[in-house]
PDB file of C-alpha atoms in Angstrom:
ATOM      1  CA  UNK Y   5    -102.065 149.810 -66.736  1.00  0.00           C
ATOM      2  CA  UNK Y   6     -99.717 151.260 -64.131  1.00  0.00           C
ATOM      3  CA  UNK Y   7    -101.619 154.558 -64.292  1.00  0.00           C
ATOM      4  CA  UNK Y   8    -104.894 152.712 -63.720  1.00  0.00           C
ATOM      5  CA  UNK Y   9    -106.355 153.729 -67.090  1.00  0.00           C
ATOM      6  CA  UNK Y  10    -109.176 151.647 -68.519  1.00  0.00           C
ATOM      7  CA  UNK Y  11    -109.964 153.828 -71.559  1.00  0.00           C
ATOM      8  CA  UNK Y  12    -106.997 153.806 -73.925  1.00  0.00           C
ATOM      9  CA  UNK Y  13    -106.016 156.514 -76.439  1.00  0.00           C
ATOM     10  CA  UNK Y  14    -103.913 154.125 -78.562  1.00  0.00           C
ATOM     11  CA  UNK Y  15    -104.161 150.826 -80.447  1.00  0.00           C
ATOM     12  CA  UNK Y  16    -102.006 147.760 -79.721  1.00  0.00           C
ATOM     13  CA  UNK Y  17     -98.778 147.422 -81.692  1.00  0.00           C
ATOM     14  CA  UNK Y  18     -98.747 143.617 -81.585  1.00  0.00           C
ATOM     15  CA  UNK Y  19    -101.760 141.414 -82.253  1.00  0.00           C
ATOM     16  CA  UNK Y  20    -102.658 137.816 -83.001  1.00  0.00           C
ATOM     17  CA  UNK Y  21    -104.920 137.018 -85.924  1.00  0.00           C
ATOM     18  CA  UNK Y  22    -106.207 133.483 -86.246  1.00  0.00           C
ATOM     19  CA  UNK Y  23    -105.555 132.085 -89.712  1.00  0.00           C
ATOM     20  CA  UNK Y  24    -108.163 129.448 -88.943  1.00  0.00           C
ATOM     21  CA  UNK Y  25    -109.064 126.874 -86.296  1.00  0.00           C
ATOM     22  CA  UNK Y  26    -108.841 123.757 -88.440  1.00  0.00           C
ATOM     23  CA  UNK Y  27    -105.867 121.413 -88.372  1.00  0.00           C
ATOM     24  CA  UNK Y  28    -104.576 118.232 -89.982  1.00  0.00           C
ATOM     25  CA  UNK Y  29    -103.382 116.829 -86.630  1.00  0.00           C
ATOM     26  CA  UNK Y  30    -105.162 115.701 -83.462  1.00  0.00           C
ATOM     27  CA  UNK Y  31    -102.893 116.885 -80.650  1.00  0.00           C
ATOM     28  CA  UNK Y  32    -104.512 115.776 -77.368  1.00  0.00           C
ATOM     29  CA  UNK Y  33    -104.044 118.959 -75.301  1.00  0.00           C
ATOM     30  CA  UNK Y  34    -105.362 121.300 -77.995  1.00  0.00           C
ATOM     31  CA  UNK Y  35    -109.115 121.955 -78.333  1.00  0.00           C
ATOM     32  CA  UNK Y  36    -108.841 121.830 -82.128  1.00  0.00           C
ATOM     33  CA  UNK Y  37    -107.069 118.486 -81.893  1.00  0.00           C
ATOM     34  CA  UNK Y  38    -109.816 117.288 -79.539  1.00  0.00           C
ATOM     35  CA  UNK Y  39    -112.379 118.419 -82.138  1.00  0.00           C
ATOM     36  CA  UNK Y  40    -113.987 120.658 -79.533  1.00  0.00           C
ATOM     37  CA  UNK Y  41    -117.236 121.948 -81.010  1.00  0.00           C
ATOM     38  CA  UNK Y  42    -117.673 124.940 -78.685  1.00  0.00           C
ATOM     39  CA  UNK Y  43    -116.140 127.203 -81.344  1.00  0.00           C
ATOM     40  CA  UNK Y  44    -117.318 127.686 -84.914  1.00  0.00           C
ATOM     41  CA  UNK Y  45    -114.816 126.320 -87.435  1.00  0.00           C
ATOM     42  CA  UNK Y  46    -113.318 128.017 -90.445  1.00  0.00           C
ATOM     43  CA  UNK Y  47    -110.485 130.034 -91.986  1.00  0.00           C
ATOM     44  CA  UNK Y  48    -110.145 133.792 -91.960  1.00  0.00           C
ATOM     45  CA  UNK Y  49    -110.848 135.319 -95.365  1.00  0.00           C
ATOM     46  CA  UNK Y  50    -108.601 137.880 -96.988  1.00  0.00           C
ATOM     47  CA  UNK Y  51    -111.409 140.445 -96.742  1.00  0.00           C
ATOM     48  CA  UNK Y  52    -111.637 140.091 -92.951  1.00  0.00           C
ATOM     49  CA  UNK Y  53    -107.849 140.239 -92.634  1.00  0.00           C
ATOM     50  CA  UNK Y  54    -107.732 143.321 -94.867  1.00  0.00           C
ATOM     51  CA  UNK Y  55    -110.397 145.041 -92.757  1.00  0.00           C
ATOM     52  CA  UNK Y  56    -108.242 144.606 -89.641  1.00  0.00           C
ATOM     53  CA  UNK Y  57    -105.111 145.927 -91.362  1.00  0.00           C
ATOM     54  CA  UNK Y  58    -106.941 148.859 -92.923  1.00  0.00           C
ATOM     55  CA  UNK Y  59    -108.314 149.883 -89.521  1.00  0.00           C
ATOM     56  CA  UNK Y  60    -105.292 149.506 -87.262  1.00  0.00           C
ATOM     57  CA  UNK Y  61    -102.368 148.636 -89.528  1.00  0.00           C
ATOM     58  CA  UNK Y  62    -100.643 151.973 -88.988  1.00  0.00           C
ATOM     59  CA  UNK Y  63    -100.162 151.069 -85.316  1.00  0.00           C
ATOM     60  CA  UNK Y  64     -98.986 147.506 -85.896  1.00  0.00           C
ATOM     61  CA  UNK Y  65     -95.406 146.270 -85.832  1.00  0.00           C
ATOM     62  CA  UNK Y  66     -96.151 142.536 -85.499  1.00  0.00           C
ATOM     63  CA  UNK Y  67     -98.888 140.062 -86.370  1.00  0.00           C
ATOM     64  CA  UNK Y  68     -98.891 136.469 -85.138  1.00  0.00           C
ATOM     65  CA  UNK Y  69    -100.930 134.832 -87.892  1.00  0.00           C
ATOM     66  CA  UNK Y  70    -101.863 131.662 -85.999  1.00  0.00           C
ATOM     67  CA  UNK Y  71    -103.569 130.324 -82.904  1.00  0.00           C
ATOM     68  CA  UNK Y  72    -105.924 127.328 -82.831  1.00  0.00           C
ATOM     69  CA  UNK Y  73    -105.158 125.841 -86.243  1.00  0.00           C
ATOM     70  CA  UNK Y  74    -102.659 125.170 -89.027  1.00  0.00           C
ATOM     71  CA  UNK Y  75    -101.852 128.355 -91.033  1.00  0.00           C
ATOM     72  CA  UNK Y  76    -100.586 126.518 -94.123  1.00  0.00           C
ATOM     73  CA  UNK Y  77    -104.107 125.181 -94.721  1.00  0.00           C
ATOM     74  CA  UNK Y  78    -105.437 128.701 -95.383  1.00  0.00           C
ATOM     75  CA  UNK Y  79    -105.456 129.319 -99.145  1.00  0.00           C
ATOM     76  CA  UNK Y  80    -105.217 133.113 -98.618  1.00  0.00           C
ATOM     77  CA  UNK Y  81    -102.114 132.920 -96.413  1.00  0.00           C
ATOM     78  CA  UNK Y  82     -99.613 134.268 -98.973  1.00  0.00           C
ATOM     79  CA  UNK Y  83    -101.979 137.053 -99.978  1.00  0.00           C
ATOM     80  CA  UNK Y  84    -102.442 138.130 -96.351  1.00  0.00           C
ATOM     81  CA  UNK Y  85     -98.712 138.048 -95.637  1.00  0.00           C
ATOM     82  CA  UNK Y  86     -98.013 140.169 -98.692  1.00  0.00           C
ATOM     83  CA  UNK Y  87    -100.687 142.720 -97.786  1.00  0.00           C
ATOM     84  CA  UNK Y  88     -99.250 143.170 -94.297  1.00  0.00           C
ATOM     85  CA  UNK Y  89     -95.625 143.235 -95.456  1.00  0.00           C
ATOM     86  CA  UNK Y  90     -96.412 145.980 -97.980  1.00  0.00           C
ATOM     87  CA  UNK Y  91     -97.464 148.086 -94.989  1.00  0.00           C
ATOM     88  CA  UNK Y  92     -94.315 147.408 -93.015  1.00  0.00           C
ATOM     89  CA  UNK Y  93     -95.788 144.895 -90.569  1.00  0.00           C
ATOM     90  CA  UNK Y  94     -93.740 141.885 -89.494  1.00  0.00           C
ATOM     91  CA  UNK Y  95     -95.514 138.503 -89.491  1.00  0.00           C
ATOM     92  CA  UNK Y  96     -94.872 135.179 -87.738  1.00  0.00           C
ATOM     93  CA  UNK Y  97     -96.576 131.853 -88.241  1.00  0.00           C
ATOM     94  CA  UNK Y  98     -96.425 128.550 -86.340  1.00  0.00           C
ATOM     95  CA  UNK Y  99     -96.876 125.320 -88.293  1.00  0.00           C
ATOM     96  CA  UNK Y 100     -96.726 121.589 -87.626  1.00  0.00           C
ATOM     97  CA  UNK Y 101     -95.172 121.170 -91.097  1.00  0.00           C
ATOM     98  CA  UNK Y 102     -96.576 117.644 -91.278  1.00  0.00           C
ATOM     99  CA  UNK Y 103     -97.923 117.812 -94.813  1.00  0.00           C
ATOM    100  CA  UNK Y 104     -96.733 117.100 -98.303  1.00  0.00           C
ATOM    101  CA  UNK Y 105     -95.086 120.225 -99.698  1.00  0.00           C
ATOM    102  CA  UNK Y 106     -94.031 120.681-103.319  1.00  0.00           C
ATOM    103  CA  UNK Y 107     -90.830 122.561-104.138  1.00  0.00           C
ATOM    104  CA  UNK Y 108     -92.777 125.562-105.397  1.00  0.00           C
ATOM    105  CA  UNK Y 109     -94.715 125.731-102.101  1.00  0.00           C
ATOM    106  CA  UNK Y 110     -91.450 125.815-100.156  1.00  0.00           C
ATOM    107  CA  UNK Y 111     -90.171 128.527-102.483  1.00  0.00           C
ATOM    108  CA  UNK Y 112     -93.309 130.681-102.194  1.00  0.00           C
ATOM    109  CA  UNK Y 113     -93.397 130.352 -98.398  1.00  0.00           C
ATOM    110  CA  UNK Y 114     -89.827 131.564 -98.006  1.00  0.00           C
ATOM    111  CA  UNK Y 115     -90.274 134.385-100.509  1.00  0.00           C
ATOM    112  CA  UNK Y 116     -93.423 135.626 -98.754  1.00  0.00           C
ATOM    113  CA  UNK Y 117     -91.387 137.762 -96.362  1.00  0.00           C
ATOM    114  CA  UNK Y 118     -92.282 136.149 -93.058  1.00  0.00           C
ATOM    115  CA  UNK Y 119     -90.161 137.282 -90.149  1.00  0.00           C
ATOM    116  CA  UNK Y 120     -90.265 133.905 -88.447  1.00  0.00           C
ATOM    117  CA  UNK Y 121     -91.635 130.400 -88.963  1.00  0.00           C
ATOM    118  CA  UNK Y 122     -92.035 128.286 -85.836  1.00  0.00           C
ATOM    119  CA  UNK Y 123     -92.116 124.551 -86.502  1.00  0.00           C
ATOM    120  CA  UNK Y 124     -93.860 122.594 -83.765  1.00  0.00           C
ATOM    121  CA  UNK Y 125     -92.280 119.163 -83.394  1.00  0.00           C
ATOM    122  CA  UNK Y 126     -92.362 117.592 -79.940  1.00  0.00           C
ATOM    123  CA  UNK Y 127     -90.122 114.635 -80.533  1.00  0.00           C
ATOM    124  CA  UNK Y 128     -86.679 113.666 -81.797  1.00  0.00           C
ATOM    125  CA  UNK Y 129     -87.809 110.254 -83.029  1.00  0.00           C
ATOM    126  CA  UNK Y 130     -90.916 108.901 -84.810  1.00  0.00           C
ATOM    127  CA  UNK Y 131     -92.147 106.907 -81.799  1.00  0.00           C
ATOM    128  CA  UNK Y 132     -91.942 109.877 -79.419  1.00  0.00           C
ATOM    129  CA  UNK Y 133     -93.265 112.426 -81.927  1.00  0.00           C
ATOM    130  CA  UNK Y 134     -96.465 110.511 -82.694  1.00  0.00           C
ATOM    131  CA  UNK Y 135     -97.500 110.302 -79.033  1.00  0.00           C
ATOM    132  CA  UNK Y 136     -98.483 113.967 -79.102  1.00  0.00           C
ATOM    133  CA  UNK Y 137     -98.763 114.863 -82.802  1.00  0.00           C
ATOM    134  CA  UNK Y 138    -101.506 112.336 -83.567  1.00  0.00           C
ATOM    135  CA  UNK Y 139    -101.927 111.927 -87.309  1.00  0.00           C
ATOM    136  CA  UNK Y 140     -98.536 113.444 -88.062  1.00  0.00           C
ATOM    137  CA  UNK Y 141     -95.430 112.100 -89.774  1.00  0.00           C
ATOM    138  CA  UNK Y 142     -92.052 112.741 -88.118  1.00  0.00           C
ATOM    139  CA  UNK Y 143     -89.988 111.869 -91.182  1.00  0.00           C
ATOM    140  CA  UNK Y 144     -92.113 114.188 -93.319  1.00  0.00           C
ATOM    141  CA  UNK Y 145     -91.617 117.041 -90.839  1.00  0.00           C
ATOM    142  CA  UNK Y 146     -87.849 116.482 -90.809  1.00  0.00           C
ATOM    143  CA  UNK Y 147     -87.738 116.348 -94.609  1.00  0.00           C
ATOM    144  CA  UNK Y 148     -89.751 119.557 -94.943  1.00  0.00           C
ATOM    145  CA  UNK Y 149     -87.556 121.228 -92.342  1.00  0.00           C
ATOM    146  CA  UNK Y 150     -84.389 120.295 -94.238  1.00  0.00           C
ATOM    147  CA  UNK Y 151     -85.873 121.472 -97.539  1.00  0.00           C
ATOM    148  CA  UNK Y 152     -86.806 124.814 -96.008  1.00  0.00           C
ATOM    149  CA  UNK Y 153     -83.268 125.254 -94.712  1.00  0.00           C
ATOM    150  CA  UNK Y 154     -81.741 124.296 -98.061  1.00  0.00           C
ATOM    151  CA  UNK Y 155     -84.037 126.616-100.024  1.00  0.00           C
ATOM    152  CA  UNK Y 156     -83.377 129.480 -97.612  1.00  0.00           C
ATOM    153  CA  UNK Y 157     -79.642 129.101 -98.234  1.00  0.00           C
ATOM    154  CA  UNK Y 158     -80.294 129.341-101.977  1.00  0.00           C
ATOM    155  CA  UNK Y 159     -82.246 132.605-101.615  1.00  0.00           C
ATOM    156  CA  UNK Y 160     -79.792 135.481-101.025  1.00  0.00           C
ATOM    157  CA  UNK Y 161     -82.390 137.926 -99.723  1.00  0.00           C
ATOM    158  CA  UNK Y 162     -84.380 135.574 -97.503  1.00  0.00           C
ATOM    159  CA  UNK Y 163     -84.349 136.807 -93.900  1.00  0.00           C
ATOM    160  CA  UNK Y 164     -87.025 134.455 -92.552  1.00  0.00           C
ATOM    161  CA  UNK Y 165     -85.914 132.826 -89.302  1.00  0.00           C
ATOM    162  CA  UNK Y 166     -86.718 129.141 -88.896  1.00  0.00           C
ATOM    163  CA  UNK Y 167     -87.200 127.890 -85.337  1.00  0.00           C
ATOM    164  CA  UNK Y 168     -87.930 124.341 -84.201  1.00  0.00           C
ATOM    165  CA  UNK Y 169     -90.267 124.467 -81.184  1.00  0.00           C
ATOM    166  CA  UNK Y 170     -89.832 121.456 -78.925  1.00  0.00           C
ATOM    167  CA  UNK Y 171     -92.368 121.449 -76.081  1.00  0.00           C
ATOM    168  CA  UNK Y 172     -91.304 119.211 -73.224  1.00  0.00           C
ATOM    169  CA  UNK Y 173     -93.728 116.608 -71.861  1.00  0.00           C
ATOM    170  CA  UNK Y 174     -93.190 113.545 -69.693  1.00  0.00           C
ATOM    171  CA  UNK Y 175     -92.953 111.263 -72.738  1.00  0.00           C
ATOM    172  CA  UNK Y 176     -90.291 113.314 -74.579  1.00  0.00           C
ATOM    173  CA  UNK Y 177     -88.358 114.766 -71.643  1.00  0.00           C
ATOM    174  CA  UNK Y 178     -85.551 112.283 -72.257  1.00  0.00           C
ATOM    175  CA  UNK Y 179     -85.092 113.554 -75.826  1.00  0.00           C
ATOM    176  CA  UNK Y 180     -84.250 117.204 -75.190  1.00  0.00           C
ATOM    177  CA  UNK Y 181     -80.538 116.647 -75.738  1.00  0.00           C
ATOM    178  CA  UNK Y 182     -81.161 114.461 -78.770  1.00  0.00           C
ATOM    179  CA  UNK Y 183     -83.422 117.154 -80.259  1.00  0.00           C
ATOM    180  CA  UNK Y 184     -80.738 119.787 -79.747  1.00  0.00           C
ATOM    181  CA  UNK Y 185     -78.137 117.569 -81.399  1.00  0.00           C
ATOM    182  CA  UNK Y 186     -80.483 116.850 -84.317  1.00  0.00           C
ATOM    183  CA  UNK Y 187     -81.235 120.559 -84.749  1.00  0.00           C
ATOM    184  CA  UNK Y 188     -77.515 121.326 -84.805  1.00  0.00           C
ATOM    185  CA  UNK Y 189     -76.943 118.603 -87.392  1.00  0.00           C
ATOM    186  CA  UNK Y 190     -79.577 119.891 -89.814  1.00  0.00           C
ATOM    187  CA  UNK Y 191     -78.791 123.545 -89.161  1.00  0.00           C
ATOM    188  CA  UNK Y 192     -81.892 124.958 -87.499  1.00  0.00           C
ATOM    189  CA  UNK Y 193     -82.337 126.927 -84.285  1.00  0.00           C
ATOM    190  CA  UNK Y 194     -84.280 125.049 -81.637  1.00  0.00           C
ATOM    191  CA  UNK Y 195     -86.257 126.383 -78.704  1.00  0.00           C
ATOM    192  CA  UNK Y 196     -86.911 124.017 -75.816  1.00  0.00           C
ATOM    193  CA  UNK Y 197     -90.266 125.200 -74.475  1.00  0.00           C
ATOM    194  CA  UNK Y 198     -92.306 124.434 -71.394  1.00  0.00           C
ATOM    195  CA  UNK Y 199     -95.503 122.456 -71.819  1.00  0.00           C
ATOM    196  CA  UNK Y 200     -98.986 123.760 -71.125  1.00  0.00           C
ATOM    197  CA  UNK Y 201    -101.828 121.642 -69.783  1.00  0.00           C
ATOM    198  CA  UNK Y 202    -105.059 121.321 -71.747  1.00  0.00           C
ATOM    199  CA  UNK Y 203    -104.952 124.641 -73.586  1.00  0.00           C
ATOM    200  CA  UNK Y 204    -108.684 124.996 -74.064  1.00  0.00           C
ATOM    201  CA  UNK Y 205    -109.365 124.623 -70.345  1.00  0.00           C
ATOM    202  CA  UNK Y 206    -106.400 126.301 -68.646  1.00  0.00           C
ATOM    203  CA  UNK Y 207    -108.043 129.647 -67.859  1.00  0.00           C
ATOM    204  CA  UNK Y 208    -111.223 128.016 -66.563  1.00  0.00           C
ATOM    205  CA  UNK Y 209    -109.717 125.836 -63.865  1.00  0.00           C
ATOM    206  CA  UNK Y 210    -107.337 125.813 -60.941  1.00  0.00           C
ATOM    207  CA  UNK Y 211    -103.741 124.704 -61.220  1.00  0.00           C
ATOM    208  CA  UNK Y 212    -104.467 121.722 -58.989  1.00  0.00           C
ATOM    209  CA  UNK Y 213    -107.216 120.472 -61.288  1.00  0.00           C
ATOM    210  CA  UNK Y 214    -104.941 120.791 -64.326  1.00  0.00           C
ATOM    211  CA  UNK Y 215    -102.154 118.948 -62.507  1.00  0.00           C
ATOM    212  CA  UNK Y 216    -104.461 116.104 -61.560  1.00  0.00           C
ATOM    213  CA  UNK Y 217    -106.068 115.697 -64.988  1.00  0.00           C
ATOM    214  CA  UNK Y 218    -102.925 116.039 -67.099  1.00  0.00           C
ATOM    215  CA  UNK Y 219    -100.419 114.342 -64.792  1.00  0.00           C
ATOM    216  CA  UNK Y 220     -99.602 111.751 -67.464  1.00  0.00           C
ATOM    217  CA  UNK Y 221     -98.226 114.554 -69.641  1.00  0.00           C
ATOM    218  CA  UNK Y 222     -96.418 116.647 -67.036  1.00  0.00           C
ATOM    219  CA  UNK Y 223     -92.610 116.275 -67.101  1.00  0.00           C
ATOM    220  CA  UNK Y 224     -90.723 115.245 -63.978  1.00  0.00           C
ATOM    221  CA  UNK Y 225     -88.522 118.340 -64.148  1.00  0.00           C
ATOM    222  CA  UNK Y 226     -90.673 121.283 -62.924  1.00  0.00           C
ATOM    223  CA  UNK Y 227     -88.588 123.661 -65.045  1.00  0.00           C
ATOM    224  CA  UNK Y 228     -90.394 122.268 -68.089  1.00  0.00           C
ATOM    225  CA  UNK Y 229     -93.974 123.026 -67.066  1.00  0.00           C
ATOM    226  CA  UNK Y 230     -95.630 126.405 -67.396  1.00  0.00           C
ATOM    227  CA  UNK Y 231     -97.751 125.648 -64.329  1.00  0.00           C
ATOM    228  CA  UNK Y 232     -96.606 127.169 -61.064  1.00  0.00           C
ATOM    229  CA  UNK Y 233     -97.877 125.938 -57.721  1.00  0.00           C
ATOM    230  CA  UNK Y 234     -96.781 129.155 -56.063  1.00  0.00           C
ATOM    231  CA  UNK Y 235     -99.427 131.840 -55.906  1.00  0.00           C
ATOM    232  CA  UNK Y 236     -98.183 135.176 -57.174  1.00  0.00           C
ATOM    233  CA  UNK Y 237     -98.626 138.237 -55.008  1.00  0.00           C
ATOM    234  CA  UNK Y 238     -99.940 140.371 -57.864  1.00  0.00           C
ATOM    235  CA  UNK Y 239    -101.425 139.950 -61.295  1.00  0.00           C
ATOM    236  CA  UNK Y 240     -99.013 140.519 -64.118  1.00  0.00           C
ATOM    237  CA  UNK Y 241    -101.373 140.391 -67.104  1.00  0.00           C
ATOM    238  CA  UNK Y 242    -101.021 143.481 -69.283  1.00  0.00           C
ATOM    239  CA  UNK Y 243    -102.585 142.017 -72.419  1.00  0.00           C
ATOM    240  CA  UNK Y 244    -105.830 144.067 -72.408  1.00  0.00           C
ATOM    241  CA  UNK Y 245    -103.597 147.157 -72.545  1.00  0.00           C
ATOM    242  CA  UNK Y 246    -101.018 145.947 -75.049  1.00  0.00           C
ATOM    243  CA  UNK Y 247    -102.405 143.284 -77.409  1.00  0.00           C
ATOM    244  CA  UNK Y 248    -105.550 141.703 -78.787  1.00  0.00           C
ATOM    245  CA  UNK Y 249    -106.683 138.484 -80.452  1.00  0.00           C
ATOM    246  CA  UNK Y 250    -108.878 138.429 -83.550  1.00  0.00           C
ATOM    247  CA  UNK Y 251    -110.430 135.089 -84.456  1.00  0.00           C
ATOM    248  CA  UNK Y 252    -111.001 133.883 -88.001  1.00  0.00           C
ATOM    249  CA  UNK Y 253    -114.644 135.001 -87.881  1.00  0.00           C
ATOM    250  CA  UNK Y 254    -113.848 138.557 -86.719  1.00  0.00           C
ATOM    251  CA  UNK Y 255    -114.432 137.919 -83.013  1.00  0.00           C
ATOM    252  CA  UNK Y 256    -112.198 140.033 -80.777  1.00  0.00           C
ATOM    253  CA  UNK Y 257    -110.819 138.434 -77.621  1.00  0.00           C
ATOM    254  CA  UNK Y 258    -108.432 139.711 -74.943  1.00  0.00           C
ATOM    255  CA  UNK Y 259    -105.777 137.040 -75.504  1.00  0.00           C
ATOM    256  CA  UNK Y 260    -104.849 133.902 -77.429  1.00  0.00           C
ATOM    257  CA  UNK Y 261    -105.615 131.575 -74.483  1.00  0.00           C
ATOM    258  CA  UNK Y 262    -109.378 132.062 -74.891  1.00  0.00           C
ATOM    259  CA  UNK Y 263    -111.069 129.416 -77.017  1.00  0.00           C
ATOM    260  CA  UNK Y 264    -114.521 130.042 -78.561  1.00  0.00           C
ATOM    261  CA  UNK Y 265    -116.159 133.194 -79.839  1.00  0.00           C
ATOM    262  CA  UNK Y 266    -118.775 133.065 -77.075  1.00  0.00           C
ATOM    263  CA  UNK Y 267    -116.288 134.910 -74.838  1.00  0.00           C
ATOM    264  CA  UNK Y 268    -115.669 137.658 -77.413  1.00  0.00           C
ATOM    265  CA  UNK Y 269    -115.627 141.351 -76.527  1.00  0.00           C
ATOM    266  CA  UNK Y 270    -117.059 142.202 -79.940  1.00  0.00           C
ATOM    267  CA  UNK Y 271    -116.766 141.450 -83.642  1.00  0.00           C
ATOM    268  CA  UNK Y 272    -115.030 143.653 -86.214  1.00  0.00           C
ATOM    269  CA  UNK Y 273    -117.651 142.697 -88.800  1.00  0.00           C
ATOM    270  CA  UNK Y 274    -120.257 144.398 -86.613  1.00  0.00           C
ATOM    271  CA  UNK Y 275    -118.304 147.255 -85.021  1.00  0.00           C
ATOM    272  CA  UNK Y 276    -115.063 149.070 -85.711  1.00  0.00           C
ATOM    273  CA  UNK Y 277    -111.998 148.053 -83.723  1.00  0.00           C
ATOM    274  CA  UNK Y 278    -111.971 151.557 -82.230  1.00  0.00           C
ATOM    275  CA  UNK Y 279    -115.419 150.934 -80.756  1.00  0.00           C
ATOM    276  CA  UNK Y 280    -114.525 147.481 -79.434  1.00  0.00           C
ATOM    277  CA  UNK Y 281    -111.117 148.450 -77.954  1.00  0.00           C
ATOM    278  CA  UNK Y 282    -112.765 150.769 -75.422  1.00  0.00           C
ATOM    279  CA  UNK Y 283    -116.219 149.212 -75.109  1.00  0.00           C
ATOM    280  CA  UNK Y 284    -117.801 148.106 -71.822  1.00  0.00           C
ATOM    281  CA  UNK Y 285    -116.325 144.612 -72.100  1.00  0.00           C
ATOM    282  CA  UNK Y 286    -112.737 145.773 -72.497  1.00  0.00           C
ATOM    283  CA  UNK Y 287    -113.140 148.429 -69.810  1.00  0.00           C
ATOM    284  CA  UNK Y 288    -114.637 145.836 -67.441  1.00  0.00           C
ATOM    285  CA  UNK Y 289    -111.761 143.439 -68.128  1.00  0.00           C
ATOM    286  CA  UNK Y 290    -109.173 146.113 -67.360  1.00  0.00           C
ATOM    287  CA  UNK Y 291    -111.005 147.077 -64.168  1.00  0.00           C
ATOM    288  CA  UNK Y 292    -111.117 143.439 -63.103  1.00  0.00           C
ATOM    289  CA  UNK Y 293    -107.376 143.021 -63.520  1.00  0.00           C
ATOM    290  CA  UNK Y 294    -106.703 146.257 -61.650  1.00  0.00           C
ATOM    291  CA  UNK Y 295    -108.991 145.223 -58.800  1.00  0.00           C
ATOM    292  CA  UNK Y 296    -111.407 148.112 -59.375  1.00  0.00           C
ATOM    293  CA  UNK Y 297    -115.117 147.909 -58.639  1.00  0.00           C
ATOM    294  CA  UNK Y 298    -116.682 146.218 -61.618  1.00  0.00           C
ATOM    295  CA  UNK Y 299    -120.175 144.863 -62.226  1.00  0.00           C
ATOM    296  CA  UNK Y 300    -119.643 143.449 -65.743  1.00  0.00           C
ATOM    297  CA  UNK Y 301    -118.259 139.899 -65.825  1.00  0.00           C
ATOM    298  CA  UNK Y 302    -115.875 138.942 -68.639  1.00  0.00           C
ATOM    299  CA  UNK Y 303    -113.570 136.040 -69.423  1.00  0.00           C
ATOM    300  CA  UNK Y 304    -110.852 137.984 -67.602  1.00  0.00           C
ATOM    301  CA  UNK Y 305    -112.918 137.695 -64.411  1.00  0.00           C
ATOM    302  CA  UNK Y 306    -113.105 133.917 -64.937  1.00  0.00           C
ATOM    303  CA  UNK Y 307    -109.365 133.719 -65.572  1.00  0.00           C
ATOM    304  CA  UNK Y 308    -108.517 135.742 -62.471  1.00  0.00           C
ATOM    305  CA  UNK Y 309    -110.981 133.816 -60.317  1.00  0.00           C
ATOM    306  CA  UNK Y 310    -109.539 130.438 -61.364  1.00  0.00           C
ATOM    307  CA  UNK Y 311    -106.064 131.603 -60.391  1.00  0.00           C
ATOM    308  CA  UNK Y 312    -104.583 131.196 -63.875  1.00  0.00           C
ATOM    309  CA  UNK Y 313    -102.940 134.624 -63.742  1.00  0.00           C
ATOM    310  CA  UNK Y 314    -101.772 134.012 -60.201  1.00  0.00           C
ATOM    311  CA  UNK Y 315    -100.421 130.514 -60.757  1.00  0.00           C
ATOM    312  CA  UNK Y 316    -102.559 129.373 -57.860  1.00  0.00           C
TER     313      UNK Y 316
END
């Protein structure tokens, strides 16, 4: 990027692969939770996952096996994790953990070899939790979390890190300390994270529009919102040079913030990743970010024009 190159001689070392875009919850600021129909729905198959790994696995150090859905709903999850781990690739997943889990499921998950499991739980009490995690069960999440911790302690060679993700909104802002105390009590690391506005719309609109629409969710403390009202002097997005996002159906997108395959730069079921990584769409996106003359319009042009990258 700093050399102004738009044709790249290497593959990314870190990528996101969508396990699927179906979920058991109805979180209000997530397009999947909203049942947004602008994207086709499904789970990635092992064959599609294998194709990605076989093509670019030698360059990969990390796969984030999640995005717009719940990874634990994918029946091929363990098989995919094992295939990647056998090739020396670290894998993370993010789960809401709000589902009935048998002891053997807990055991298999921890023995799979995941580097990290993020557990999304935006509340330290049932009443606060349910305001965002519609359809979820706080007590079930806590029970599953405790069982994971207990089982991990019983497995001498389990190196999977468990992290409770607590995103701060207006309705749960008062519970950050309580969440930290609860995490300490049950023995899990907790990460207090900033909220994002409607995640399916954020790159298509201005900060002001997001602030106005989602004001009921935005915490009083500005330190807890990812939105900045200050316009940055330069664009800092390096993702088209360093990472990529592959949807469940093989669609290739420049980053995980883009919802719907209609914005894809290509599909690995139709072309090789090598062809897509330096095709006219990717080259146009890199030119757009660098401010070079560019006739081809991509989702990166939309993102830049809306001010998402600039925080304006």
